[in-house]
Amino acid sequence: MDSEELRNAGLKVTTPRLKILTLLENSVERHMTAETIYRLLTEGGEVIGLATVYRALAQFEAAGLITRHHFDSGQTVYELERGPHHDHIVCIRCGRVEEFYDKVIEERQREIAASLGFVLSDHALTLYGECNSPECLARKG
Amino acid sequence: MDSEELRNAGLKVTTPRLKILTLLENSVERHMTAETIYRLLTEGGEVIGLATVYRALAQFEAAGLITRHHFDSGQTVYELERGPHHDHIVCIRCGRVEEFYDKVIEERQREIAASLGFVLSDHALTLYGECNSPECLARKG
DNA sequence: ATCTATATTGATAGTCATTCTCATTTGAGA
DNA sequence: TCTCAAATGAGAATGACTATCAATATAGAT
């Protein structure tokens, strides 16, 4: 149950938070902007404020329930934290996002940070390219 | 001469563009925001518009003279393109930016993209951590 | 189940970075 | 030097996000 997740995260269980969390869990699209979440909810007949969406997402992130990414093409996107860490590859033509995990890269990052005297706390790796999927090719011939 | 660079890039040689390019080449800090560039120039007695700075930076980037980065902590930073490709590690406490290049990571990225059916065109890798330099420690003890 | 203190919400105004508009100026070739 | 498209600067406009604040809802005590 979603209420459990919120409680475990130390957050009060409220209607808007449940709506957002449920949406994130049931959406096919795993990477959404705050605006998209707001739009999907209101279009679905729910009443919620945009400010509430931003606030909830910030709290979810602080609680480790979701992760935020800054892809080059614009807004911040949020993603439900499930499963192990991974990075992203984004299609610059159709916007499709795929995930990947690479042990070698993860390891090298730690080594590089250490060799430069840094204590690594996080990293952001995003690849950009063209996926050339059927939908992608259709989009811009 | 900077005029050469602009001409070679296919850009008309204008006073504001020269000011910006010269500043980028002579600054110790290699990573600057548009706002910083604008401030440094006007504080130096130059007359230039903020919109012009943004426009020039966009053109420089399109011409390959500079590179833009979106670090997690806020604004877009621009960096003069000189020397070979590299990625960044940013101190989350004092903001210091170091550069690094890792052949292994570069290679793995190409392989990963290919294995997912993407034609890789670019990537953004930024590590975040604490550098614990003397200035860094002084900042927040 | 009810009450209370406090956290949360929604509407809206505000902020900040960036882009657009447009009248004026400037650079490069004729 | 002249001409004219391209570039500039000032300020308005946009878009994403945050702060404010009165009204409301939640968690725990009663």
mmCIF file of C-alpha atoms (C1' of nucleotides) in Angstrom, chain D residues 2-25:
data_model
loop_
_atom_site.group_PDB
_atom_site.id
_atom_site.type_symbol
_atom_site.label_atom_id
_atom_site.label_comp_id
_atom_site.label_asym_id
_atom_site.label_seq_id
_atom_site.Cartn_x
_atom_site.Cartn_y
_atom_site.Cartn_z
ATOM 1 C "C1'" DC D 2 27.060 54.009 -49.181
ATOM 2 C "C1'" DT D 3 23.810 50.461 -48.390
ATOM 3 C "C1'" DC D 4 21.467 47.022 -46.052
ATOM 4 C "C1'" DA D 5 21.079 42.959 -43.743
ATOM 5 C "C1'" DA D 6 22.730 41.477 -39.396
ATOM 6 C "C1'" DA D 7 23.525 42.594 -34.684
ATOM 7 C "C1'" DT D 8 22.725 45.201 -30.513
ATOM 8 C "C1'" DG D 9 20.554 46.896 -26.133
ATOM 9 C "C1'" DA D 10 16.582 47.919 -23.223
ATOM 10 C "C1'" DG D 11 12.904 46.237 -21.519
ATOM 11 C "C1'" DA D 12 8.823 43.262 -21.917
ATOM 12 C "C1'" DA D 13 7.505 38.466 -21.949
ATOM 13 C "C1'" DT D 14 7.876 33.618 -20.908
ATOM 14 C "C1'" DG D 15 8.440 29.449 -18.306
ATOM 15 C "C1'" DA D 16 9.825 26.817 -14.476
ATOM 16 C "C1'" DC D 17 9.811 26.887 -9.970
ATOM 17 C "C1'" DT D 18 9.222 28.871 -4.981
ATOM 18 C "C1'" DA D 19 7.162 31.702 -1.255
ATOM 19 C "C1'" DT D 20 3.034 33.489 1.072
ATOM 20 C "C1'" DC D 21 -1.043 32.889 3.554
ATOM 21 C "C1'" DA D 22 -5.660 31.867 4.813
ATOM 22 C "C1'" DA D 23 -8.361 27.634 4.850
ATOM 23 C "C1'" DT D 24 -8.248 22.657 5.636
ATOM 24 C "C1'" DA D 25 -6.940 18.059 6.974
#
